[in-house]
Amino acid sequence: MRGVGKGKSRHWLWRLMLVVAVALVSGCGVQGSGQPTATETAPNATPTPNPLASATIAVIEKSLDTYVGRSLSMTVSMANQAPSPDLPKYTGSNPYSVLAYEVSALSLGSRALAATDPARASSYANQATVVADYLVQHKDDNGDGLTGWGLPGAWDAFQDGTTNPANTVYAFQTGLVSDSLLDAYMVTHRAVYLSVVEEAMAAYLSHSTTTVNSQCANCRYFWYSADANDVGRYVKNTNLLIGTALARLAVLTGGAQYRAQADQVFAAQQYEIATRANFRYLGFNDPKYSPTSVLDAHLAAEIWELDDMRLSLSAIGDPIASSALPLLTVMATAFWQCAGGCQASIATDYGVRVACQMAPNAAAERALCEQAIQVYAAAGARALPPYPLLGALRYLTIFGYGV
């Protein structure tokens, strides 16, 4: 991805560091009510009628109706052929990421429409089940007896000459698939989805460290992959993805260990943003970290992942969640100021996801999200892919839709 020039990046990053300090010292949050919406609540039976909500529903239906009734073989074939925006340097297939986004969008779409269009909601849940069952069937592609997901092809993730073999388990795919299975669990109540995610988190725990830095108290970082090549590689957005699954397990199971581990991942992100003012892809303590590297669209993933963690931890009354809004404020500021380098525009899937994810708690992002909704609701507009559509579903919570 193309990044901003180094001189320009340094200029606004110094100003952003001041914003970080002010926000964290004052404890201010993102503009808005600041009231979290628990992610695991039941769908609201009486959403608030609103033209923008109706437009958003139209966007959701335009997208998700195309998945309903699609055969599993066609779904998997299309996932294998789909481009991989999350891994721009990877030329092979990345089916589990594509399928995970699809399961999440179908599941949350089903929850959103449960009260107003139960037939359509049921069709979405049924399609989500078909794909989620496939992900469960492929929980151990490398045959090591441990649950996790990765890439079907070999890959040198950091372009350093260390190539991981095919079917290596990665934090990104494992966290993303786990989150999608929990979304499916919320609409189907199939216990297997919950138990498989617990298996995945237990298996990946050994691929992490709590020894990050003396200034990173009670932190945990999950390595980029389960391969020995990636021991010691700190990647912020993949770490948060595992944290998101852990936080949701804390809500759904009441397991104290999940809450403790999620808190550690949260603390690691707080260290990166509040202590190190690090908005870049690699963690500050990664051996290849550079303070002059350009920012990119991975920051968008960090924003929605941290916000999802905040919602889950808020639902169980975890006081650490109150620290998230100031972090999200400065992360969103960094994302929009990064502009083209981060694809920070509502003309891109990344920009729509961030704007709509932040909309319930930030007036500026809400305005951007609503602009995007109106564009995509118009006749002839393209259907939103699952990734940005998940942001639109988050936006719906403003009107009382439980997603």
Short mmCIF file of C-alpha atoms in Angstrom, two decimals:
data_model
loop_
_atom_site.label_atom_id
_atom_site.label_comp_id
_atom_site.label_asym_id
_atom_site.label_seq_id
_atom_site.Cartn_x
_atom_site.Cartn_y
_atom_site.Cartn_z
CA MET A 1 0.00 0.00 0.00
CA ARG A 2 1.18 3.51 -0.74
CA GLY A 3 2.05 5.51 2.35
CA VAL A 4 2.41 9.19 3.19
CA GLY A 5 5.83 10.77 2.86
CA LYS A 6 8.14 10.39 5.83
CA GLY A 7 8.52 14.11 6.48
CA LYS A 8 4.79 14.70 6.42
CA SER A 9 4.25 11.63 8.61
CA ARG A 10 6.65 12.90 11.28
CA HIS A 11 5.00 16.33 11.30
CA TRP A 12 1.51 15.17 12.11
CA LEU A 13 2.69 12.34 14.34
CA TRP A 14 4.33 14.84 16.70
CA ARG A 15 1.02 16.70 16.89
CA LEU A 16 -0.81 13.44 17.39
CA MET A 17 1.46 12.49 20.30
CA LEU A 18 0.32 15.66 22.03
CA VAL A 19 -3.30 14.67 21.40
CA VAL A 20 -2.57 11.24 22.94
CA ALA A 21 -1.18 12.81 26.08
CA VAL A 22 -4.04 15.24 26.50
CA ALA A 23 -6.72 12.62 25.88
CA LEU A 24 -5.24 10.07 28.23
CA VAL A 25 -4.50 12.48 31.03
CA SER A 26 -7.94 14.03 30.89
CA GLY A 27 -9.67 10.68 30.42
CA CYS A 28 -11.82 12.13 27.67
CA GLY A 29 -13.65 9.81 25.31
CA VAL A 30 -14.83 9.87 21.77
CA GLN A 31 -17.42 12.57 21.19
CA GLY A 32 -20.88 11.24 21.94
CA SER A 33 -22.66 9.52 24.80
CA GLY A 34 -19.78 7.15 25.55
CA GLN A 35 -22.31 4.53 26.67
CA PRO A 36 -21.18 1.08 25.48
CA THR A 37 -23.56 -1.36 23.88
CA ALA A 38 -22.95 -4.95 24.99
CA THR A 39 -22.19 -7.21 22.05
CA GLU A 40 -23.89 -10.27 23.49
CA THR A 41 -27.32 -8.81 24.21
CA ALA A 42 -30.49 -10.19 22.64
CA PRO A 43 -31.85 -8.44 19.54
CA ASN A 44 -34.09 -5.50 20.36
CA ALA A 45 -37.74 -6.27 19.61
CA THR A 46 -38.64 -2.65 18.86
CA PRO A 47 -35.89 -0.83 16.90
CA THR A 48 -36.43 2.92 16.46
CA PRO A 49 -37.95 3.74 13.04
CA ASN A 50 -35.62 6.02 11.11
CA PRO A 51 -34.95 6.71 7.41
CA LEU A 52 -31.22 6.15 7.86
CA ALA A 53 -31.85 2.88 9.65
CA SER A 54 -34.09 1.83 6.77
CA ALA A 55 -31.39 2.79 4.27
CA THR A 56 -28.87 0.75 6.23
CA ILE A 57 -31.18 -2.27 6.23
CA ALA A 58 -31.49 -1.89 2.47
CA VAL A 59 -27.70 -1.92 2.13
CA ILE A 60 -27.47 -5.02 4.34
CA GLU A 61 -30.14 -6.87 2.39
CA LYS A 62 -28.57 -5.95 -0.95
CA SER A 63 -25.33 -7.55 0.20
CA LEU A 64 -26.45 -10.56 2.21
CA ASP A 65 -29.27 -11.69 -0.08
CA THR A 66 -26.59 -12.63 -2.63
CA TYR A 67 -25.18 -15.24 -0.23
CA VAL A 68 -28.45 -16.98 0.63
CA GLY A 69 -28.90 -20.34 -1.08
CA ARG A 70 -25.37 -20.37 -2.46
CA SER A 71 -23.97 -23.90 -2.32
CA LEU A 72 -21.05 -24.64 -0.03
CA SER A 73 -18.85 -25.67 -2.94
CA MET A 74 -19.54 -22.39 -4.73
CA THR A 75 -18.96 -20.42 -1.53
CA VAL A 76 -15.61 -22.09 -0.89
CA SER A 77 -14.55 -21.78 -4.54
CA MET A 78 -15.31 -18.05 -4.52
CA ALA A 79 -13.43 -17.63 -1.23
CA ASN A 80 -10.37 -19.31 -2.71
CA GLN A 81 -10.45 -16.99 -5.70
CA ALA A 82 -11.16 -13.79 -3.78
CA PRO A 83 -8.40 -11.19 -3.41
CA SER A 84 -6.81 -10.94 0.02
CA PRO A 85 -6.83 -7.27 1.08
CA ASP A 86 -5.66 -8.23 4.56
CA LEU A 87 -2.45 -9.73 3.13
CA PRO A 88 -1.46 -7.51 0.21
CA LYS A 89 1.88 -9.31 -0.37
CA TYR A 90 0.36 -12.79 -0.30
CA THR A 91 -0.58 -14.11 -3.74
CA GLY A 92 -2.19 -17.39 -2.70
CA SER A 93 -5.70 -18.02 -1.46
CA ASN A 94 -6.82 -16.86 1.98
CA PRO A 95 -10.20 -18.62 2.20
CA TYR A 96 -10.69 -18.71 5.96
CA SER A 97 -10.51 -14.94 6.30
CA VAL A 98 -13.00 -14.44 3.48
CA LEU A 99 -15.37 -17.06 4.91
CA ALA A 100 -15.06 -15.69 8.44
CA TYR A 101 -16.15 -12.21 7.38
CA GLU A 102 -19.08 -13.80 5.52
CA VAL A 103 -20.19 -15.81 8.58
CA SER A 104 -20.00 -12.75 10.81
CA ALA A 105 -21.96 -10.55 8.41
CA LEU A 106 -24.68 -13.19 7.92
CA SER A 107 -24.95 -13.86 11.64
CA LEU A 108 -25.12 -10.22 12.67
CA GLY A 109 -27.49 -9.50 9.81
CA SER A 110 -29.73 -12.24 11.14
CA ARG A 111 -29.71 -10.69 14.60
CA ALA A 112 -30.43 -7.25 13.21
CA LEU A 113 -33.49 -8.40 11.27
CA ALA A 114 -34.82 -10.95 13.79
CA ALA A 115 -37.63 -8.68 14.96
CA THR A 116 -38.59 -6.96 11.71
CA ASP A 117 -38.01 -9.64 9.05
CA PRO A 118 -37.80 -13.07 10.72
CA ALA A 119 -37.93 -15.03 7.46
CA ARG A 120 -34.95 -13.20 5.99
CA ALA A 121 -33.15 -13.40 9.34
CA SER A 122 -33.64 -17.17 9.35
CA SER A 123 -32.24 -17.48 5.83
CA TYR A 124 -29.13 -15.57 6.86
CA ALA A 125 -28.67 -17.75 9.94
CA ASN A 126 -29.03 -20.91 7.86
CA GLN A 127 -26.38 -19.78 5.38
CA ALA A 128 -24.07 -18.76 8.22
CA THR A 129 -24.44 -22.25 9.68
CA VAL A 130 -23.43 -23.90 6.40
CA VAL A 131 -20.21 -21.90 6.23
CA ALA A 132 -19.47 -22.04 9.97
CA ASP A 133 -19.75 -25.84 9.89
CA TYR A 134 -17.17 -25.88 7.11
CA LEU A 135 -14.79 -23.78 9.22
CA VAL A 136 -15.22 -26.20 12.10
CA GLN A 137 -14.46 -29.13 9.80
CA HIS A 138 -11.17 -27.43 8.88
CA LYS A 139 -10.05 -26.64 12.42
CA ASP A 140 -6.90 -28.77 12.08
CA ASP A 141 -5.69 -28.69 8.49
CA ASN A 142 -2.07 -29.38 9.48
CA GLY A 143 -3.05 -32.48 11.46
CA ASP A 144 -1.19 -31.61 14.65
CA GLY A 145 -4.23 -32.30 16.83
CA LEU A 146 -4.62 -28.63 17.79
CA THR A 147 -7.36 -26.25 16.72
CA GLY A 148 -6.42 -23.22 14.63
CA TRP A 149 -6.67 -21.79 11.14
CA GLY A 150 -4.14 -20.38 8.72
CA LEU A 151 -3.21 -20.30 5.05
CA PRO A 152 -3.33 -23.25 2.64
CA GLY A 153 -0.08 -22.17 1.02
CA ALA A 154 3.50 -21.59 2.20
CA TRP A 155 4.30 -17.97 2.98
CA ASP A 156 7.22 -15.78 3.99
CA ALA A 157 5.12 -13.41 6.08
CA PHE A 158 7.82 -10.83 6.82
CA GLN A 159 9.75 -11.16 3.55
CA ASP A 160 12.88 -12.12 5.49
CA GLY A 161 13.68 -15.48 3.95
CA THR A 162 11.84 -17.55 6.59
CA THR A 163 8.99 -19.30 4.85
CA ASN A 164 6.25 -20.91 6.91
CA PRO A 165 4.91 -24.18 5.49
CA ALA A 166 1.42 -24.64 4.12
CA ASN A 167 -1.32 -24.83 6.75
CA THR A 168 0.69 -22.94 9.36
CA VAL A 169 -1.68 -21.63 12.01
CA TYR A 170 -1.73 -17.82 12.18
CA ALA A 171 -3.10 -15.49 14.85
CA PHE A 172 -4.98 -13.50 12.21
CA GLN A 173 -7.01 -16.35 10.74
CA THR A 174 -7.45 -18.04 14.12
CA GLY A 175 -8.73 -14.88 15.76
CA LEU A 176 -10.96 -13.94 12.83
CA VAL A 177 -12.51 -17.39 12.45
CA SER A 178 -13.00 -17.65 16.21
CA ASP A 179 -14.85 -14.34 16.26
CA SER A 180 -17.06 -15.44 13.36
CA LEU A 181 -17.93 -18.73 15.07
CA LEU A 182 -18.97 -16.81 18.16
CA ASP A 183 -21.18 -14.62 15.96
CA ALA A 184 -22.74 -17.79 14.55
CA TYR A 185 -23.15 -19.20 18.05
CA MET A 186 -25.17 -16.15 19.06
CA VAL A 187 -27.83 -16.86 16.42
CA THR A 188 -27.76 -20.67 16.27
CA HIS A 189 -26.81 -21.62 19.84
CA ARG A 190 -24.81 -24.52 18.43
CA ALA A 191 -22.53 -25.46 21.31
CA VAL A 192 -19.86 -26.82 18.98
CA TYR A 193 -19.01 -23.30 17.80
CA LEU A 194 -18.30 -22.16 21.35
CA SER A 195 -16.28 -25.24 22.27
CA VAL A 196 -14.16 -25.06 19.11
CA VAL A 197 -13.26 -21.45 19.86
CA GLU A 198 -12.25 -22.45 23.37
CA GLU A 199 -10.03 -25.15 21.86
CA ALA A 200 -8.42 -22.60 19.55
CA MET A 201 -7.68 -20.14 22.34
CA ALA A 202 -6.21 -22.87 24.55
CA ALA A 203 -3.98 -24.06 21.69
CA TYR A 204 -2.70 -20.59 20.78
CA LEU A 205 -1.96 -19.53 24.34
CA SER A 206 1.46 -21.21 24.21
CA HIS A 207 2.37 -18.95 21.29
CA SER A 208 2.44 -15.79 23.37
CA THR A 209 4.52 -13.92 25.91
CA THR A 210 3.85 -11.71 28.90
CA THR A 211 7.44 -10.44 28.84
CA VAL A 212 7.09 -7.53 26.47
CA ASN A 213 8.78 -4.52 28.03
CA SER A 214 9.37 -3.17 31.54
CA GLN A 215 6.93 -0.37 30.71
CA CYS A 216 4.27 -2.84 29.57
CA ALA A 217 2.84 -4.08 32.86
CA ASN A 218 0.49 -7.08 32.74
CA CYS A 219 0.73 -7.25 28.94
CA ARG A 220 0.42 -10.21 26.61
CA TYR A 221 1.43 -10.50 22.98
CA PHE A 222 0.43 -13.44 20.81
CA TRP A 223 3.02 -14.24 18.17
CA TYR A 224 2.10 -13.71 14.55
CA SER A 225 1.95 -17.45 13.90
CA ALA A 226 2.43 -20.78 15.62
CA ASP A 227 5.59 -21.43 13.58
CA ALA A 228 9.00 -21.06 15.21
CA ASN A 229 9.94 -18.56 12.46
CA ASP A 230 7.60 -16.01 14.01
CA VAL A 231 8.52 -16.28 17.67
CA GLY A 232 9.23 -12.77 18.91
CA ARG A 233 7.28 -11.04 16.13
CA TYR A 234 4.93 -8.44 17.57
CA VAL A 235 2.04 -7.49 15.28
CA LYS A 236 -0.60 -5.28 16.85
CA ASN A 237 -3.72 -6.03 14.82
CA THR A 238 -3.32 -9.83 14.98
CA ASN A 239 -2.74 -9.62 18.72
CA LEU A 240 -5.98 -7.68 19.12
CA LEU A 241 -7.89 -10.25 17.07
CA ILE A 242 -7.01 -12.97 19.56
CA GLY A 243 -7.91 -10.54 22.34
CA THR A 244 -11.31 -9.94 20.77
CA ALA A 245 -12.12 -13.66 20.86
CA LEU A 246 -10.89 -13.93 24.45
CA ALA A 247 -13.03 -11.00 25.57
CA ARG A 248 -16.10 -12.54 23.99
CA LEU A 249 -15.40 -15.87 25.66
CA ALA A 250 -15.21 -14.03 28.96
CA VAL A 251 -18.75 -12.78 28.34
CA LEU A 252 -20.20 -16.04 27.05
CA THR A 253 -18.59 -18.46 29.50
CA GLY A 254 -17.78 -16.31 32.53
CA GLY A 255 -14.28 -17.79 32.46
CA ALA A 256 -11.93 -15.71 34.60
CA GLN A 257 -8.93 -16.86 32.56
CA TYR A 258 -10.39 -15.38 29.39
CA ARG A 259 -11.01 -12.04 31.04
CA ALA A 260 -7.48 -11.98 32.47
CA GLN A 261 -5.90 -12.78 29.09
CA ALA A 262 -8.09 -10.25 27.29
CA ASP A 263 -7.04 -7.61 29.83
CA GLN A 264 -3.41 -8.43 29.07
CA VAL A 265 -3.95 -7.96 25.32
CA PHE A 266 -5.78 -4.70 26.01
CA ALA A 267 -2.85 -3.54 28.16
CA ALA A 268 -0.46 -4.29 25.29
CA GLN A 269 -2.44 -2.03 22.94
CA GLN A 270 -2.61 0.65 25.61
CA TYR A 271 1.18 0.44 25.90
CA GLU A 272 1.57 0.80 22.13
CA ILE A 273 -0.71 3.84 21.81
CA ALA A 274 -0.46 5.66 25.15
CA THR A 275 3.18 4.94 26.03
CA ARG A 276 4.85 4.55 22.63
CA ALA A 277 2.50 6.56 20.37
CA ASN A 278 2.90 3.68 17.94
CA PHE A 279 0.27 3.66 15.19
CA ARG A 280 2.31 1.48 12.85
CA TYR A 281 1.85 -2.14 11.87
CA LEU A 282 4.57 -3.71 13.98
CA GLY A 283 4.69 -3.54 17.76
CA PHE A 284 7.27 -1.23 19.29
CA ASN A 285 9.32 -4.17 20.57
CA ASP A 286 9.31 -6.11 17.32
CA PRO A 287 12.90 -6.56 16.07
CA LYS A 288 12.01 -4.93 12.75
CA TYR A 289 10.05 -1.98 14.17
CA SER A 290 11.02 1.38 12.69
CA PRO A 291 9.71 4.76 13.87
CA THR A 292 9.94 6.02 10.28
CA SER A 293 7.91 3.28 8.64
CA VAL A 294 4.71 4.46 6.99
CA LEU A 295 1.27 3.84 8.40
CA ASP A 296 -1.15 1.64 6.48
CA ALA A 297 -4.68 0.25 6.55
CA HIS A 298 -3.88 -2.26 9.30
CA LEU A 299 -4.72 0.62 11.62
CA ALA A 300 -8.35 0.28 10.54
CA ALA A 301 -8.37 -3.30 11.82
CA GLU A 302 -6.90 -2.23 15.14
CA ILE A 303 -9.72 0.28 15.60
CA TRP A 304 -12.61 -2.12 15.12
CA GLU A 305 -10.86 -4.88 17.03
CA LEU A 306 -10.22 -2.67 20.05
CA ASP A 307 -13.78 -1.34 19.92
CA ASP A 308 -15.16 -4.88 19.83
CA MET A 309 -12.99 -5.73 22.84
CA ARG A 310 -14.30 -2.66 24.63
CA LEU A 311 -17.90 -3.70 24.07
CA SER A 312 -17.34 -7.19 25.40
CA LEU A 313 -15.36 -6.11 28.44
CA SER A 314 -17.94 -3.42 29.19
CA ALA A 315 -20.64 -6.08 29.15
CA ILE A 316 -19.01 -7.85 32.10
CA GLY A 317 -18.22 -4.65 33.98
CA ASP A 318 -14.48 -4.81 33.41
CA PRO A 319 -13.15 -1.38 34.44
CA ILE A 320 -10.31 -1.57 31.93
CA ALA A 321 -12.87 -1.03 29.15
CA SER A 322 -13.29 2.62 30.14
CA SER A 323 -9.72 3.24 28.97
CA ALA A 324 -10.60 2.25 25.41
CA LEU A 325 -12.45 5.34 24.25
CA PRO A 326 -9.48 7.71 24.68
CA LEU A 327 -7.29 5.21 22.81
CA LEU A 328 -9.86 4.90 20.03
CA THR A 329 -10.04 8.68 19.73
CA VAL A 330 -6.36 9.05 18.92
CA MET A 331 -6.25 5.91 16.78
CA ALA A 332 -9.13 7.23 14.65
CA THR A 333 -7.39 10.60 14.38
CA ALA A 334 -4.25 8.86 13.16
CA PHE A 335 -6.24 6.83 10.65
CA TRP A 336 -8.00 9.80 9.03
CA GLN A 337 -4.84 11.93 9.00
CA CYS A 338 -2.97 9.08 7.35
CA ALA A 339 -5.37 9.58 4.40
CA GLY A 340 -4.32 7.70 1.25
CA GLY A 341 -1.65 5.70 3.01
CA CYS A 342 -4.34 4.05 5.13
CA GLN A 343 -7.06 4.16 2.46
CA ALA A 344 -8.90 6.42 4.91
CA SER A 345 -11.91 7.43 2.85
CA ILE A 346 -15.53 6.33 2.75
CA ALA A 347 -14.83 5.44 -0.88
CA THR A 348 -12.86 2.46 0.48
CA ASP A 349 -13.94 -0.57 2.49
CA TYR A 350 -11.50 0.39 5.26
CA GLY A 351 -12.93 3.88 5.62
CA VAL A 352 -16.53 2.65 5.72
CA ARG A 353 -15.64 0.07 8.37
CA VAL A 354 -13.93 2.61 10.63
CA ALA A 355 -16.53 5.36 10.17
CA CYS A 356 -19.49 3.09 10.90
CA GLN A 357 -17.77 1.19 13.71
CA MET A 358 -17.05 4.46 15.49
CA ALA A 359 -20.40 6.08 14.63
CA PRO A 360 -22.24 5.24 17.88
CA ASN A 361 -19.68 7.19 19.90
CA ALA A 362 -18.25 9.81 17.53
CA ALA A 363 -20.23 12.53 15.77
CA ALA A 364 -17.71 13.05 12.98
CA GLU A 365 -17.54 9.36 12.13
CA ARG A 366 -21.32 9.08 12.33
CA ALA A 367 -21.66 11.77 9.67
CA LEU A 368 -19.16 9.96 7.43
CA CYS A 369 -20.90 6.63 7.96
CA GLU A 370 -24.26 8.12 7.06
CA GLN A 371 -22.81 9.59 3.87
CA ALA A 372 -21.54 6.14 2.93
CA ILE A 373 -24.86 4.48 3.74
CA GLN A 374 -26.73 6.89 1.49
CA VAL A 375 -24.29 6.24 -1.35
CA TYR A 376 -24.55 2.46 -1.11
CA ALA A 377 -28.33 2.49 -0.62
CA ALA A 378 -28.80 4.28 -3.94
CA ALA A 379 -30.06 2.30 -6.91
CA GLY A 380 -27.22 0.86 -8.93
CA ALA A 381 -24.64 1.14 -6.18
CA ARG A 382 -22.43 -1.88 -5.57
CA ALA A 383 -23.24 -4.21 -2.73
CA LEU A 384 -20.95 -3.81 0.25
CA PRO A 385 -18.62 -6.77 0.89
CA PRO A 386 -18.86 -8.35 4.36
CA TYR A 387 -15.86 -6.45 5.77
CA PRO A 388 -17.31 -2.91 5.54
CA LEU A 389 -20.82 -4.28 6.00
CA LEU A 390 -19.87 -5.26 9.55
CA GLY A 391 -19.34 -1.56 10.22
CA ALA A 392 -22.82 -0.77 8.89
CA LEU A 393 -24.26 -3.39 11.23
CA ARG A 394 -22.47 -1.74 14.14
CA TYR A 395 -24.00 1.59 13.10
CA LEU A 396 -27.48 0.05 13.41
CA THR A 397 -27.07 -0.25 17.18
CA ILE A 398 -27.72 3.51 17.34
CA PHE A 399 -31.36 2.75 16.49
CA GLY A 400 -31.77 -0.12 18.94
CA TYR A 401 -30.97 -3.03 16.64
CA GLY A 402 -29.21 -5.75 18.61
CA VAL A 403 -26.26 -7.06 16.65
#
